[in-house]
Amino acid sequence: MDYENFFGSELQSVRDEGRYRVFAEIERKAGNFPQATRYVDGETSNVTVWCSNDYLGMGQHPKVLQAMHTVIDECGAGAGGTRNISGTNHHHVLLETELADLHNKEDALLFTSGYVSNWAALGTLAARIPNCMVLSDALNHASMIEGIRYSQADRMIFEHNSPEDLDRKLATLDPDRPKLVAFESVYSMDGDIAPIAEILDVCEAHNAMSYIDEVHGVGLYGPRGGGVAEREGLMDRITVIEGTLGKAFGVMGGYIAASKNLCDYVRTFASGFIFTTALPPAVAAGACASIRHLKESSAERERQQDRVEKVRSALDRMGIPHLPNPSHIIPVMVGDAHKCKFISDWLMENHGIYVQPINYPTVPRGTERLRLTPSPVHSDGDIDRLLSALSEIWSHCELARRDIAA
Ligand SMILES: *Cc1c(COP(=O)(O)O)cnc(C)c1O
């Protein structure tokens, strides 16, 4: 085989489809986010970031930065080992205690990322519980799918957000068979929210374990930022709550919160938990400070909701199509990979507005989009500039507008 030729031609076909990934090289400015410096061939320019998952700007919060500085000075750079061999720092334990409290669970277990937490926890549970059947929502995140696949357990895919289909599928199974139902609260690309209570009703009726990915919910929903399940008073009915420290909490890491025995089981048997260096203690301390702050302060959540509303109503006034949903995510629909990339490039080059195009395979073909994530740190001026630029490019590209009178 001509390996080089193979790589090259595979990449060319991705380019031809208009979905070759180009990463924007930026330098986020602490204290000035969402403003950032963009680098292109040694030249720099200023951009406003509109597609970050640092949803609340906690990545630059003074309390978070202070905690990280302090712990770097106290503990040094790295953890120095895996959790098993000298790497369990006091700050990891404090963070796990904080996370258990956030979700009102007996215990929590920290991983190096949300991806790893899903992969390791689902993979371990599904592989090791004898004859376990996994029921997975059709739109689950890649990290959950990979964990389930790795487990080699039997699996059924239920229709997205459909407790009815889940119920039908569970009803076909032996009542004594162990079952694990995996789903998300907020789905990150469409911004829709699962009917959590109804799904839990079905799980309980069939004695199935429930596993929820609250990655796009934690920090953002609920009076203490415990997620959508906290807002709806459902946390105690869920077997495993999984979340990230890298999005609304603004730092890095992932976790599960569950019973003492379940966490201990995953701690004991998950390869992805044990055979990797623990997070730097300063990262754990930063995440801990972020969680503590958002447990007590709703100001960031309220201002975010306000910014989201402002962007949505302006899009509506201009007739720019976006997917309606009950969350903080605004998918502006383009429906074509080449156009999506073109608009994204144009916004960057002409207006210093950075919105990454979202193409296949992240979303289905024909639903290519710009995913806007307004945050408390976007000013009225930022919003006005975004909307007038979008309006201009929509006219320029002759993209359909919604009937404004309707
Ligand atoms: C981003 C994401 C993850 C992974 O979390 P990281 O901490 O970024 O690794 C898991 N689930 C969903 C739904 C996500 O969007």
Coordinates of C-alpha atoms and ligand atoms in Angstrom, one line a residue:
M1 CA 0.0 0.0 0.0
D2 CA 1.1 3.6 -0.7
Y3 CA 0.3 4.9 2.8
E4 CA 1.0 8.6 2.1
N5 CA -1.2 8.5 -1.0
F6 CA -4.0 6.8 1.0
F7 CA -4.0 9.5 3.7
G8 CA -3.9 12.3 1.1
S9 CA -6.8 11.0 -1.0
E10 CA -9.0 10.4 2.1
L11 CA -8.3 13.9 3.2
Q12 CA -9.1 15.3 -0.3
S13 CA -12.5 13.7 -0.3
V14 CA -13.3 15.3 3.1
R15 CA -12.1 18.6 1.6
D16 CA -14.3 18.1 -1.5
E17 CA -17.3 17.7 0.7
G18 CA -16.5 21.0 2.4
R19 CA -16.2 19.5 5.8
Y20 CA -12.4 19.4 6.2
R21 CA -11.8 20.8 9.7
V22 CA -9.7 23.9 10.0
F23 CA -8.9 25.0 13.6
A24 CA -8.9 28.7 14.4
E25 CA -5.8 29.5 16.3
I26 CA -6.7 31.9 19.1
E27 CA -5.4 33.2 22.3
R28 CA -8.2 33.8 24.8
K29 CA -7.7 37.0 26.8
A30 CA -8.3 36.4 30.6
G31 CA -10.4 39.3 31.8
N32 CA -11.3 40.2 28.3
F33 CA -13.1 37.1 27.1
P34 CA -15.1 36.7 24.7
Q35 CA -12.4 38.8 23.0
A36 CA -9.4 36.9 21.8
T37 CA -6.4 37.3 19.5
R38 CA -6.4 35.3 16.3
Y39 CA -3.2 34.1 14.7
V40 CA -2.8 33.5 10.9
D41 CA 0.7 33.1 9.4
G42 CA 2.3 35.2 12.1
E43 CA -0.3 38.0 11.8
T44 CA -2.7 38.7 14.6
S45 CA -6.2 40.2 14.8
N46 CA -8.9 40.6 17.4
V47 CA -11.9 38.4 17.3
T48 CA -15.1 38.0 19.4
V49 CA -15.7 34.3 20.2
W50 CA -19.3 33.2 19.7
C51 CA -19.0 29.5 19.9
S52 CA -17.2 28.7 23.2
N53 CA -18.4 26.2 25.7
D54 CA -17.0 28.4 28.5
Y55 CA -20.7 29.2 28.8
L56 CA -20.5 31.5 31.8
G57 CA -17.0 32.9 31.4
M58 CA -15.9 31.0 34.5
G59 CA -12.6 30.3 32.7
Q60 CA -11.5 33.9 33.6
H61 CA -13.3 34.2 36.9
P62 CA -11.0 35.8 39.5
K63 CA -11.9 33.2 42.2
V64 CA -11.0 30.4 39.8
L65 CA -7.7 31.9 38.7
Q66 CA -6.8 32.7 42.3
A67 CA -7.4 29.2 43.4
M68 CA -5.3 27.8 40.5
H69 CA -2.4 30.3 41.1
T70 CA -2.4 29.4 44.8
V71 CA -2.4 25.7 44.3
I72 CA 0.3 25.8 41.6
D73 CA 2.5 27.6 44.1
E74 CA 1.6 25.2 46.9
C75 CA 1.6 21.9 45.0
G76 CA 3.5 22.4 41.8
A77 CA 2.5 21.6 38.3
G78 CA 1.4 18.0 37.9
A79 CA -0.2 15.4 40.2
G80 CA 2.9 13.3 40.0
G81 CA 1.2 10.0 39.4
T82 CA -2.0 8.0 38.7
R83 CA -4.6 8.2 41.4
N84 CA -3.4 4.8 42.6
I85 CA 0.3 5.5 42.8
S86 CA 1.0 8.8 44.6
G87 CA -1.3 11.0 42.4
T88 CA -4.3 11.4 44.7
N89 CA -3.9 15.0 45.9
H90 CA -5.9 16.5 48.7
H91 CA -7.5 18.8 46.0
H92 CA -8.9 15.9 44.1
V93 CA -10.6 14.6 47.2
L94 CA -12.0 18.1 48.0
L95 CA -13.3 18.3 44.5
E96 CA -15.0 14.9 44.7
T97 CA -16.7 15.9 47.9
E98 CA -17.9 19.1 46.3
L99 CA -19.3 17.2 43.3
A100 CA -21.1 14.6 45.5
D101 CA -22.7 17.5 47.4
L102 CA -23.6 19.3 44.1
H103 CA -25.6 16.4 43.0
N104 CA -26.7 15.3 46.4
K105 CA -25.1 11.8 45.9
E106 CA -23.1 9.7 48.3
D107 CA -20.0 10.0 46.3
A108 CA -18.3 11.2 43.1
L109 CA -15.4 10.1 41.0
L110 CA -13.1 12.4 39.0
F111 CA -11.7 11.7 35.5
T112 CA -9.4 13.6 33.2
S113 CA -12.3 14.7 31.0
G114 CA -16.0 14.3 30.4
Y115 CA -15.2 12.1 27.4
V116 CA -13.1 9.8 29.5
S117 CA -15.8 9.7 32.3
N118 CA -18.4 8.6 29.8
W119 CA -16.2 6.1 28.1
A120 CA -14.8 4.6 31.3
A121 CA -18.0 4.6 33.4
L122 CA -20.4 3.3 30.8
G123 CA -17.7 0.9 29.4
T124 CA -17.0 -0.5 32.8
L125 CA -20.6 -0.9 34.0
A126 CA -21.9 -2.3 30.7
A127 CA -19.0 -4.7 30.4
R128 CA -18.9 -6.0 33.9
I129 CA -22.5 -6.3 35.0
P130 CA -23.4 -9.9 33.7
N131 CA -25.6 -9.9 30.7
C132 CA -26.2 -6.2 30.9
M133 CA -28.4 -4.6 28.1
V134 CA -27.7 -1.0 27.3
L135 CA -30.4 1.3 26.0
S136 CA -28.9 4.3 24.4
D137 CA -30.6 7.5 23.1
A138 CA -30.2 7.8 19.3
L139 CA -28.5 11.2 19.6
N140 CA -26.1 10.3 22.4
H141 CA -22.6 11.9 22.4
A142 CA -19.7 10.1 20.8
S143 CA -18.1 9.5 24.2
M144 CA -21.1 7.5 25.4
I145 CA -21.3 5.6 22.1
E146 CA -17.6 4.7 22.3
G147 CA -18.0 3.5 26.0
I148 CA -20.9 1.3 25.1
R149 CA -19.2 -0.1 22.0
Y150 CA -16.0 -0.8 24.0
S151 CA -18.1 -2.7 26.6
Q152 CA -19.2 -5.2 24.0
A153 CA -22.5 -5.4 25.8
D154 CA -25.8 -5.9 23.9
R155 CA -27.4 -2.6 23.1
M156 CA -30.6 -1.1 21.8
I157 CA -30.9 2.4 20.4
F158 CA -34.2 4.1 21.4
E159 CA -35.7 7.0 19.5
H160 CA -34.4 10.3 20.6
N161 CA -36.1 11.7 23.7
S162 CA -38.9 9.1 23.4
P163 CA -39.9 7.5 26.7
E164 CA -42.6 5.6 24.7
D165 CA -40.0 3.9 22.5
L166 CA -37.8 3.2 25.5
D167 CA -40.7 1.6 27.2
R168 CA -41.5 -0.6 24.2
K169 CA -37.9 -1.7 24.0
L170 CA -37.6 -2.4 27.7
A171 CA -40.8 -4.4 27.6
T172 CA -39.3 -6.9 25.2
L173 CA -36.6 -7.8 27.6
D174 CA -36.5 -10.4 30.4
P175 CA -37.6 -8.5 33.5
D176 CA -34.7 -10.0 35.4
R177 CA -32.0 -8.9 33.0
P178 CA -29.8 -6.0 34.1
K179 CA -30.4 -2.9 32.1
L180 CA -28.7 0.5 31.8
V181 CA -30.4 3.4 30.1
A182 CA -28.0 6.1 28.9
F183 CA -29.2 9.6 27.8
E184 CA -28.4 13.3 28.0
S185 CA -30.2 16.3 29.6
V186 CA -29.3 19.0 27.1
Y187 CA -28.3 17.8 23.6
S188 CA -25.5 20.0 22.6
M189 CA -26.2 20.5 18.8
D190 CA -30.0 21.0 18.8
G191 CA -30.2 22.4 22.3
D192 CA -33.3 20.3 23.1
I193 CA -33.8 18.9 26.6
A194 CA -34.8 15.3 27.5
P195 CA -38.1 14.5 29.2
I196 CA -36.1 13.3 32.2
A197 CA -39.0 12.6 34.6
E198 CA -40.8 10.4 32.0
I199 CA -37.6 8.6 31.1
L200 CA -37.1 7.9 34.8
D201 CA -40.7 6.6 35.2
V202 CA -39.9 4.1 32.5
C203 CA -36.6 3.1 34.0
E204 CA -38.2 2.6 37.4
A205 CA -41.1 0.5 35.9
H206 CA -38.5 -1.8 34.3
N207 CA -35.9 -1.8 37.2
A208 CA -33.3 -0.3 34.8
M209 CA -30.4 1.8 36.0
S210 CA -30.4 5.4 34.6
Y211 CA -27.2 7.2 33.4
I212 CA -27.6 10.9 32.5
D213 CA -24.9 13.0 30.7
E214 CA -25.5 16.5 32.2
V215 CA -22.4 18.0 30.5
H216 CA -24.4 20.9 28.9
G217 CA -26.5 21.3 32.1
V218 CA -24.1 21.5 35.0
G219 CA -23.4 25.0 36.2
L220 CA -26.2 26.3 34.0
Y221 CA -29.4 25.0 35.4
G222 CA -30.9 24.4 38.9
P223 CA -30.6 26.8 41.8
R224 CA -27.1 25.6 42.6
G225 CA -26.0 24.7 39.1
G226 CA -26.6 21.0 39.6
G227 CA -28.1 20.7 36.1
V228 CA -31.5 20.2 34.6
A229 CA -32.1 17.3 36.9
E230 CA -31.6 19.5 39.9
R231 CA -33.9 22.2 38.5
E232 CA -36.6 19.5 38.1
G233 CA -36.0 17.9 41.5
L234 CA -35.0 14.6 39.9
M235 CA -31.4 14.0 41.0
D236 CA -32.2 11.4 43.6
R237 CA -34.0 9.2 41.1
I238 CA -31.0 9.0 38.7
T239 CA -28.5 6.2 39.2
V240 CA -25.5 8.0 37.7
I241 CA -25.1 11.7 36.9
E242 CA -22.1 12.4 34.6
G243 CA -20.7 15.9 34.0
T244 CA -17.8 18.0 32.9
L245 CA -15.6 20.6 34.5
G246 CA -14.6 21.9 31.1
K247 CA -17.7 23.7 29.9
A248 CA -19.8 25.9 32.2
F249 CA -17.3 25.4 35.0
G250 CA -14.6 26.8 32.7
V251 CA -11.7 24.5 33.7
M252 CA -11.1 20.8 32.8
G253 CA -12.0 17.3 33.9
G254 CA -15.0 15.0 34.0
Y255 CA -16.9 13.1 36.7
I256 CA -19.7 10.8 37.8
A257 CA -21.8 11.2 40.9
A258 CA -23.6 8.2 42.2
S259 CA -23.9 5.8 45.2
K260 CA -20.8 5.0 47.3
N261 CA -20.7 1.4 46.0
L262 CA -21.2 2.3 42.3
C263 CA -18.4 4.9 42.4
D264 CA -16.2 2.5 44.3
Y265 CA -16.9 -0.2 41.7
V266 CA -16.0 2.1 38.8
R267 CA -12.9 3.3 40.7
T268 CA -11.9 -0.4 41.2
F269 CA -12.5 -1.7 37.7
A270 CA -12.3 1.2 35.2
S271 CA -9.0 1.1 33.2
G272 CA -9.7 4.7 32.0
F273 CA -9.8 5.9 35.6
I274 CA -6.8 4.1 37.1
F275 CA -4.2 3.9 34.3
T276 CA -3.7 7.6 33.7
T277 CA -2.1 10.5 35.5
A278 CA -4.5 12.4 37.7
L279 CA -5.4 15.9 36.8
P280 CA -3.1 18.6 38.0
P281 CA -4.1 19.7 41.6
A282 CA -4.4 23.3 40.5
V283 CA -7.0 22.2 37.9
A284 CA -8.9 20.4 40.6
A285 CA -8.7 23.5 42.8
G286 CA -9.9 25.8 40.0
A287 CA -12.9 23.5 39.2
C288 CA -13.7 23.4 42.9
A289 CA -13.7 27.2 43.2
S290 CA -15.9 27.4 40.1
I291 CA -18.5 24.9 41.4
R292 CA -18.5 26.6 44.8
H293 CA -19.1 30.0 43.3
L294 CA -21.9 28.8 41.0
K295 CA -23.6 27.0 43.9
E296 CA -24.1 30.4 45.5
S297 CA -24.4 32.8 42.6
S298 CA -27.2 32.8 40.1
A299 CA -26.1 36.1 38.5
E300 CA -24.1 34.4 35.8
R301 CA -27.0 32.1 34.9
E302 CA -29.5 34.9 34.8
R303 CA -27.3 37.1 32.7
Q304 CA -26.7 34.2 30.3
Q305 CA -30.4 33.6 29.9
D306 CA -30.9 37.3 29.2
R307 CA -28.1 37.3 26.5
V308 CA -29.6 34.2 24.9
E309 CA -33.1 35.8 24.8
K310 CA -31.6 39.0 23.3
V311 CA -29.9 37.1 20.5
R312 CA -32.9 34.9 19.8
S313 CA -35.4 37.8 19.5
A314 CA -33.0 39.7 17.2
L315 CA -32.7 36.6 15.0
D316 CA -36.5 36.4 14.9
R317 CA -36.8 40.1 14.0
M318 CA -34.4 39.6 11.1
G319 CA -36.0 36.3 10.0
I320 CA -32.8 34.4 10.4
P321 CA -33.8 30.7 10.9
H322 CA -32.7 29.1 14.2
L323 CA -33.8 26.0 15.9
P324 CA -36.2 26.8 18.7
N325 CA -35.3 25.0 22.0
P326 CA -35.6 25.5 25.7
S327 CA -31.8 25.8 26.4
H328 CA -29.0 28.2 26.0
I329 CA -27.8 26.9 22.7
I330 CA -28.8 28.7 19.5
P331 CA -28.3 26.7 16.3
V332 CA -28.5 29.0 13.3
M333 CA -29.4 26.7 10.5
V334 CA -27.6 26.9 7.1
G335 CA -28.2 23.4 5.7
D336 CA -25.2 23.2 3.4
A337 CA -21.6 22.3 4.3
H338 CA -19.9 24.7 1.8
K339 CA -22.2 27.6 2.7
C340 CA -21.7 27.0 6.4
K341 CA -18.0 27.1 6.0
F342 CA -18.1 30.1 3.7
I343 CA -20.3 32.1 6.2
S344 CA -18.1 31.2 9.1
D345 CA -14.9 32.4 7.1
W346 CA -16.7 35.5 6.0
L347 CA -17.7 36.5 9.5
M348 CA -14.2 36.0 10.7
E349 CA -12.4 37.8 7.9
N350 CA -14.8 40.8 7.6
H351 CA -16.1 41.3 11.1
G352 CA -13.8 39.5 13.5
I353 CA -16.6 37.2 14.6
Y354 CA -15.7 33.7 15.3
V355 CA -18.4 31.0 15.0
Q356 CA -17.1 27.5 14.0
P357 CA -19.2 25.8 11.3
I358 CA -20.8 22.6 12.5
N359 CA -20.8 20.0 9.7
Y360 CA -21.2 16.2 9.2
P361 CA -20.5 13.9 11.1
T362 CA -21.1 16.1 14.2
V363 CA -24.6 16.8 12.8
P364 CA -26.6 15.0 9.9
R365 CA -25.9 16.2 6.4
G366 CA -28.3 18.9 5.3
T367 CA -28.5 20.3 8.9
E368 CA -25.2 22.2 8.8
R369 CA -25.3 25.1 11.2
L370 CA -23.6 27.8 13.1
R371 CA -23.9 27.1 16.8
L372 CA -24.1 30.3 18.9
T373 CA -23.5 30.3 22.6
P374 CA -24.2 33.7 24.1
S375 CA -22.7 34.1 27.6
P376 CA -22.8 36.7 30.4
V377 CA -19.6 38.3 29.0
H378 CA -21.1 39.2 25.6
S379 CA -22.0 42.9 25.6
D380 CA -24.9 44.6 23.9
G381 CA -22.4 45.9 21.4
D382 CA -21.1 42.3 20.7
I383 CA -24.6 41.2 20.0
D384 CA -25.4 44.2 17.7
R385 CA -22.3 43.5 15.7
L386 CA -23.1 39.8 15.4
L387 CA -26.6 40.4 14.3
S388 CA -25.8 43.1 11.7
A389 CA -23.1 40.9 10.2
L390 CA -25.4 37.9 10.1
S391 CA -28.1 40.0 8.4
E392 CA -25.6 41.2 5.8
I393 CA -24.3 37.7 4.9
W394 CA -27.8 36.3 4.8
S395 CA -28.7 38.8 2.2
H396 CA -25.4 38.4 0.4
C397 CA -25.8 34.6 0.2
E398 CA -29.5 34.8 -0.6
L399 CA -30.2 32.4 2.2
A400 CA -33.9 31.9 3.0
R401 CA -35.3 34.1 5.8
R402 CA -38.3 33.1 7.7
D403 CA -41.5 35.0 6.9
I404 CA -41.0 37.9 9.2
A405 CA -44.7 38.7 9.3
A406 CA -45.7 35.2 10.4
Ligands
LIG1 C1 -18.2 17.8 25.3 C2 -19.1 16.6 25.7 C3 -18.6 15.6 26.5 C4 -17.1 15.5 26.8 O1 -16.8 16.3 27.8 P1 -15.2 16.9 27.9 O2 -15.1 17.3 29.3 O3 -15.2 18.0 26.9 O4 -14.4 15.7 27.5 C5 -19.4 14.6 26.9 N1 -20.7 14.6 26.6 C6 -21.3 15.6 25.8 C7 -22.7 15.6 25.5 C8 -20.4 16.6 25.3 O5 -20.9 17.6 24.6

